[in-house]
PDB file of C-alpha atoms in Angstrom:
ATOM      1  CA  UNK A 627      -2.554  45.387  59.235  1.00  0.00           C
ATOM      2  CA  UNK A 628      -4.775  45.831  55.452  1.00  0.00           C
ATOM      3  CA  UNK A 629      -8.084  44.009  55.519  1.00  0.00           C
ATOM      4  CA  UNK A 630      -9.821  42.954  52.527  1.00  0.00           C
ATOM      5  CA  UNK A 631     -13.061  44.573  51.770  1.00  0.00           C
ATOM      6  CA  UNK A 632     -14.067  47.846  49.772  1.00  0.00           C
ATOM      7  CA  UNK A 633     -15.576  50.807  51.784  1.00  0.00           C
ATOM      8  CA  UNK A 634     -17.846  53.218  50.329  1.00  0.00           C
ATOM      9  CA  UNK A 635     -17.905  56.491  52.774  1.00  0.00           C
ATOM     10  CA  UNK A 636     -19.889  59.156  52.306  1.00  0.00           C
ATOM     11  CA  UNK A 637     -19.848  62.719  53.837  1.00  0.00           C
ATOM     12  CA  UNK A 638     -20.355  66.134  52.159  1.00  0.00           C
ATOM     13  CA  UNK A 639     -17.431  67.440  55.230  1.00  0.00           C
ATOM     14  CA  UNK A 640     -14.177  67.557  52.964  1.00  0.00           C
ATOM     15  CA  UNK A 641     -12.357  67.628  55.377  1.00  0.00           C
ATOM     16  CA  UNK A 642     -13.876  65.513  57.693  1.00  0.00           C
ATOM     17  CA  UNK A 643     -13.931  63.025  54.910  1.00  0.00           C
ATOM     18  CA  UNK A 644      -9.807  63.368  54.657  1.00  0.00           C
ATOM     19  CA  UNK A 645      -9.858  62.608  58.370  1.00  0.00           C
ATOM     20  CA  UNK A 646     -11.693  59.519  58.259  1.00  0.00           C
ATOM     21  CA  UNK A 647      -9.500  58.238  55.244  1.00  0.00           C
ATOM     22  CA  UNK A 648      -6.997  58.599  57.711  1.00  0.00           C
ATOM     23  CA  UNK A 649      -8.702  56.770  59.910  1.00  0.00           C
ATOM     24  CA  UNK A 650      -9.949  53.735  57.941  1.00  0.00           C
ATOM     25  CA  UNK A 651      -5.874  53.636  56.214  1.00  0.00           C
ATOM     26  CA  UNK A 652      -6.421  50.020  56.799  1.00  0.00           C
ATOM     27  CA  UNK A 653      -9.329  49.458  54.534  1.00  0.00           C
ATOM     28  CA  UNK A 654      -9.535  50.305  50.947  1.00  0.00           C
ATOM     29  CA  UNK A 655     -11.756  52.900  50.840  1.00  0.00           C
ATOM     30  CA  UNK A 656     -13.807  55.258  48.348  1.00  0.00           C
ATOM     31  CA  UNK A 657     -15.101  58.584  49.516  1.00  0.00           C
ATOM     32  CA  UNK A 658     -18.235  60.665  47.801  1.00  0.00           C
ATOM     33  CA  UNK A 659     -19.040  64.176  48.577  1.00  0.00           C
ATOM     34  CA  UNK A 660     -22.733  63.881  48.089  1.00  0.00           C
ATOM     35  CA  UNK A 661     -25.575  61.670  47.382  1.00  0.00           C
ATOM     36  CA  UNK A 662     -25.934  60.913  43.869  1.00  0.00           C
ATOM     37  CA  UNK A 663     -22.081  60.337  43.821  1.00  0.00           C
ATOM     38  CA  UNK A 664     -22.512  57.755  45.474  1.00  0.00           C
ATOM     39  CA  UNK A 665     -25.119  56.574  43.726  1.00  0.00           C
ATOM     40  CA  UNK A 666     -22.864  56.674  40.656  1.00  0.00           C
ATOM     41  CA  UNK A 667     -20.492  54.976  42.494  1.00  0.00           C
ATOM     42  CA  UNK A 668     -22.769  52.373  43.917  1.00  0.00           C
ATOM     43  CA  UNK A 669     -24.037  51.613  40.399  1.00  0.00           C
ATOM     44  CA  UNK A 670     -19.713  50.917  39.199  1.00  0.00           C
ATOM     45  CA  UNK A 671     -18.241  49.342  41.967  1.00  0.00           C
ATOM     46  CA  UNK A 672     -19.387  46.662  44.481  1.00  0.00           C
ATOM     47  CA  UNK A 673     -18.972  47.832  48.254  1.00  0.00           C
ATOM     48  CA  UNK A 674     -18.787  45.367  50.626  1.00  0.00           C
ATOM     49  CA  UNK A 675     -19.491  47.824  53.414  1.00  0.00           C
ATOM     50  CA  UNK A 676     -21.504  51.492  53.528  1.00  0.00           C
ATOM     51  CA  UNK A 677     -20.929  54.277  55.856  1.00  0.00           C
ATOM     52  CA  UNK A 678     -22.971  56.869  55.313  1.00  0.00           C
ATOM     53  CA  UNK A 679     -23.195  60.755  57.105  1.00  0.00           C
ATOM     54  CA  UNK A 680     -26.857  61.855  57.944  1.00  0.00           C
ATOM     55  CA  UNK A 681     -27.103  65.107  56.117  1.00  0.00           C
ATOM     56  CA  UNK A 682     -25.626  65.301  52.577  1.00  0.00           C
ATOM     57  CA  UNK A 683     -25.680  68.181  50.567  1.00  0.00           C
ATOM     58  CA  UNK A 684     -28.083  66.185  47.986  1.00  0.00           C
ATOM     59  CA  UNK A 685     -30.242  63.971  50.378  1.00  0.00           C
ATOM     60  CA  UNK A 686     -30.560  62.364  53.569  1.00  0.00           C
ATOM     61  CA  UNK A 687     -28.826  59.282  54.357  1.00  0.00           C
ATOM     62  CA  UNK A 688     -32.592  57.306  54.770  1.00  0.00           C
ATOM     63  CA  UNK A 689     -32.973  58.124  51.019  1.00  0.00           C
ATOM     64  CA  UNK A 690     -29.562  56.739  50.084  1.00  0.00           C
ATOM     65  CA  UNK A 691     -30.163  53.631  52.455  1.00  0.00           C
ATOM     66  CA  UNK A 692     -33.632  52.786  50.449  1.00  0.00           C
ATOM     67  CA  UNK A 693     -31.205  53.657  47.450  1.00  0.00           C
ATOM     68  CA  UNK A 694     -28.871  51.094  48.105  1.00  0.00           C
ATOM     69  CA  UNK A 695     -31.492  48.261  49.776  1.00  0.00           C
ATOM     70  CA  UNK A 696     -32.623  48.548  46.510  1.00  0.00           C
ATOM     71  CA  UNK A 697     -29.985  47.434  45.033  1.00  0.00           C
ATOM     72  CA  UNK A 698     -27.925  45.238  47.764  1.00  0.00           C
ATOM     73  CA  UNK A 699     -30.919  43.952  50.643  1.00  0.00           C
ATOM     74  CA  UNK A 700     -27.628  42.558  52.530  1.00  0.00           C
ATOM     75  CA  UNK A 701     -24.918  44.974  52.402  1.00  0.00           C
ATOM     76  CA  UNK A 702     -24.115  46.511  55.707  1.00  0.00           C
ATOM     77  CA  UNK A 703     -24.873  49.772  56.212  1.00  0.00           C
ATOM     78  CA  UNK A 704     -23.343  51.914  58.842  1.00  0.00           C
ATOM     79  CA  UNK A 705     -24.277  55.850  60.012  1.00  0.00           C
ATOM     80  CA  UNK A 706     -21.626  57.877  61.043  1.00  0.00           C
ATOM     81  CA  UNK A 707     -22.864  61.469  61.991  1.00  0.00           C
ATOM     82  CA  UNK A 708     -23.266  63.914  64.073  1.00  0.00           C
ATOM     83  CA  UNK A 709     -27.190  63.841  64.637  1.00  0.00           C
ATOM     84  CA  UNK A 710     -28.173  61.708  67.350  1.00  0.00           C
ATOM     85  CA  UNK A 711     -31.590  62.318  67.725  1.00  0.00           C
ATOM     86  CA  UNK A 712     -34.099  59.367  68.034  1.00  0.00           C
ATOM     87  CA  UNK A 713     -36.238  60.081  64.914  1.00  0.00           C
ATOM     88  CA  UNK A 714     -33.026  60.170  62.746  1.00  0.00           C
ATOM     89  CA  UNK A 715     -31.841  57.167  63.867  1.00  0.00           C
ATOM     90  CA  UNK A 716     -34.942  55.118  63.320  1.00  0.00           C
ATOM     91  CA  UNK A 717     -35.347  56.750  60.074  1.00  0.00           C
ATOM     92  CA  UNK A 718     -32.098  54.959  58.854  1.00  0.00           C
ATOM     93  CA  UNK A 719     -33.008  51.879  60.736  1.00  0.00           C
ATOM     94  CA  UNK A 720     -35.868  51.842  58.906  1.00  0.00           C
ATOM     95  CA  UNK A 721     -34.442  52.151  55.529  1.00  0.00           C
ATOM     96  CA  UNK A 722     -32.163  49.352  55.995  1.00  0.00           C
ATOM     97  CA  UNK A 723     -29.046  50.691  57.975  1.00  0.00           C
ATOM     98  CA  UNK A 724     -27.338  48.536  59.951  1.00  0.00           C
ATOM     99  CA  UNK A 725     -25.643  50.201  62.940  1.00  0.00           C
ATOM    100  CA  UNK A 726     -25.623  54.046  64.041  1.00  0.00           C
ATOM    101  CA  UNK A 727     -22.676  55.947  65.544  1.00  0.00           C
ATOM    102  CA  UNK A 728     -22.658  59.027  66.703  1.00  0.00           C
ATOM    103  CA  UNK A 729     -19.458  61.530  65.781  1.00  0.00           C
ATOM    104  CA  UNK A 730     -17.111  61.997  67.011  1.00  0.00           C
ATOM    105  CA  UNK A 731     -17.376  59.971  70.085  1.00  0.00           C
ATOM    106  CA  UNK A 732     -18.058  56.315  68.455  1.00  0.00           C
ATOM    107  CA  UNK A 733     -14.848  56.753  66.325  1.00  0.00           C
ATOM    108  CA  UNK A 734     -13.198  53.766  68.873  1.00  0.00           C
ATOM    109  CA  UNK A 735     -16.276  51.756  68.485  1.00  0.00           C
ATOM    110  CA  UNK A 736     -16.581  52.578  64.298  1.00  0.00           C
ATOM    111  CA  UNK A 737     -13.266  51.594  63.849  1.00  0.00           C
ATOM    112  CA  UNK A 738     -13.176  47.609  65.151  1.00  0.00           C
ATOM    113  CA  UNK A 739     -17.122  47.158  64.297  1.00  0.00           C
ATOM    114  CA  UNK A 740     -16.089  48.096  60.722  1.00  0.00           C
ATOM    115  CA  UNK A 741     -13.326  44.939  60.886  1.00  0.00           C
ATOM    116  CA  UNK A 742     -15.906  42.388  62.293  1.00  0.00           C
ATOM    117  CA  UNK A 743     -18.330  43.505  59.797  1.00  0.00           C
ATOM    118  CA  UNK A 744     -16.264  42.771  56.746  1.00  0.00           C
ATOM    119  CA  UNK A 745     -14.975  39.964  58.094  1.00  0.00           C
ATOM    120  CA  UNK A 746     -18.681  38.486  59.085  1.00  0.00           C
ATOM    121  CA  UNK A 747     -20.221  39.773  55.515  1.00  0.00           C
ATOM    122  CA  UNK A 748     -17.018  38.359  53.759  1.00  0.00           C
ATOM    123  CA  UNK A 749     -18.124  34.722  55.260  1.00  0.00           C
ATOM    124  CA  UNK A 750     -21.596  35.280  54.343  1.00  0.00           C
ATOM    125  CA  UNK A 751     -20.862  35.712  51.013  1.00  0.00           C
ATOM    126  CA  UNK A 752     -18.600  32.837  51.157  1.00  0.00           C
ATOM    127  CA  UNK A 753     -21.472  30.821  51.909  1.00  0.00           C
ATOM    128  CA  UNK A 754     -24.243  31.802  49.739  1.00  0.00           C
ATOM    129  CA  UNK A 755     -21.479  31.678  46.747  1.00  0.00           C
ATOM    130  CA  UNK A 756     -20.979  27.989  47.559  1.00  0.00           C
ATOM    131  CA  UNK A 757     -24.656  27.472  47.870  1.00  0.00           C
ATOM    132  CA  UNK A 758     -25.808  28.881  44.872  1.00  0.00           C
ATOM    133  CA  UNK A 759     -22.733  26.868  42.949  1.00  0.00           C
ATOM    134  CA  UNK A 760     -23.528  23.593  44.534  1.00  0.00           C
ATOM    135  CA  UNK A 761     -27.541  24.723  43.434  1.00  0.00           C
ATOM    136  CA  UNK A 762     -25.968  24.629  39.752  1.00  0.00           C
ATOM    137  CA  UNK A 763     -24.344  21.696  39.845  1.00  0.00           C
TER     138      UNK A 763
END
């Protein structure tokens, strides 16, 4: 089963990264190796979903939430790392992330939250499209 939907992940863990491609084989899915990368990425391609390791080689993922609140106040933004302390997680909740999961044990709970997501944003998108036509018209 393929669903519909473009992934941005981001990890600085090569091969962790190759793992999670695996993983997410269903989605269509780009991969950066650091911050700004993604950035650069961010500022090509439209994501319909973000998930993002804490620690990047380049920045934190708080900084690349702001980044990308910046840019796209609705996009959902998921954590996916291995730091599961408190003041890391409200850090990224406070910059605008959407869920936290902790690896690798959330991997079962990652994978089906990432197919409601898409599915729920995809609708929501839907419906602000068809608002802001019938606004036109």
């Amino acid at each position: 089963m393929s669903f519909s939907g473009q992934i941005l992940y981001v990890d600085d863990d090569v091969e962790g990264s190759k793992m999670m491609e695996m993983w997410l084989s269903d989605f269509r899915v780009a991969t950066a190796y650091c911050g700004q990368h993604a950035k650069e990425l961010i500022q090509r391609t439209r994501f319909d979903l973000h998930i993002i390791d804490y620690y990047l080689s380049d920045m934190t993922a708080k900084e690349l939430c702001s980044y990308i609140r910046s840019i796209s106040p609705r996009v959902p933004i998921f954590i996916y790392s291995a730091v599961s302390r408190q003041a890391e997680r409200l850090a990224v909740r406070d910059a605008g992330a959407t869920r936290y999961f902790t690896k690798p044990n959330d991997l079962d709970r990652l994978i089906p939250e990432i197919g409601r997501c898409l599915g729920n944003y995809r609708r929501l998108s839907e419906r602000q499209g068809r608002r802001a036509a019938s606004s036109i018209l």
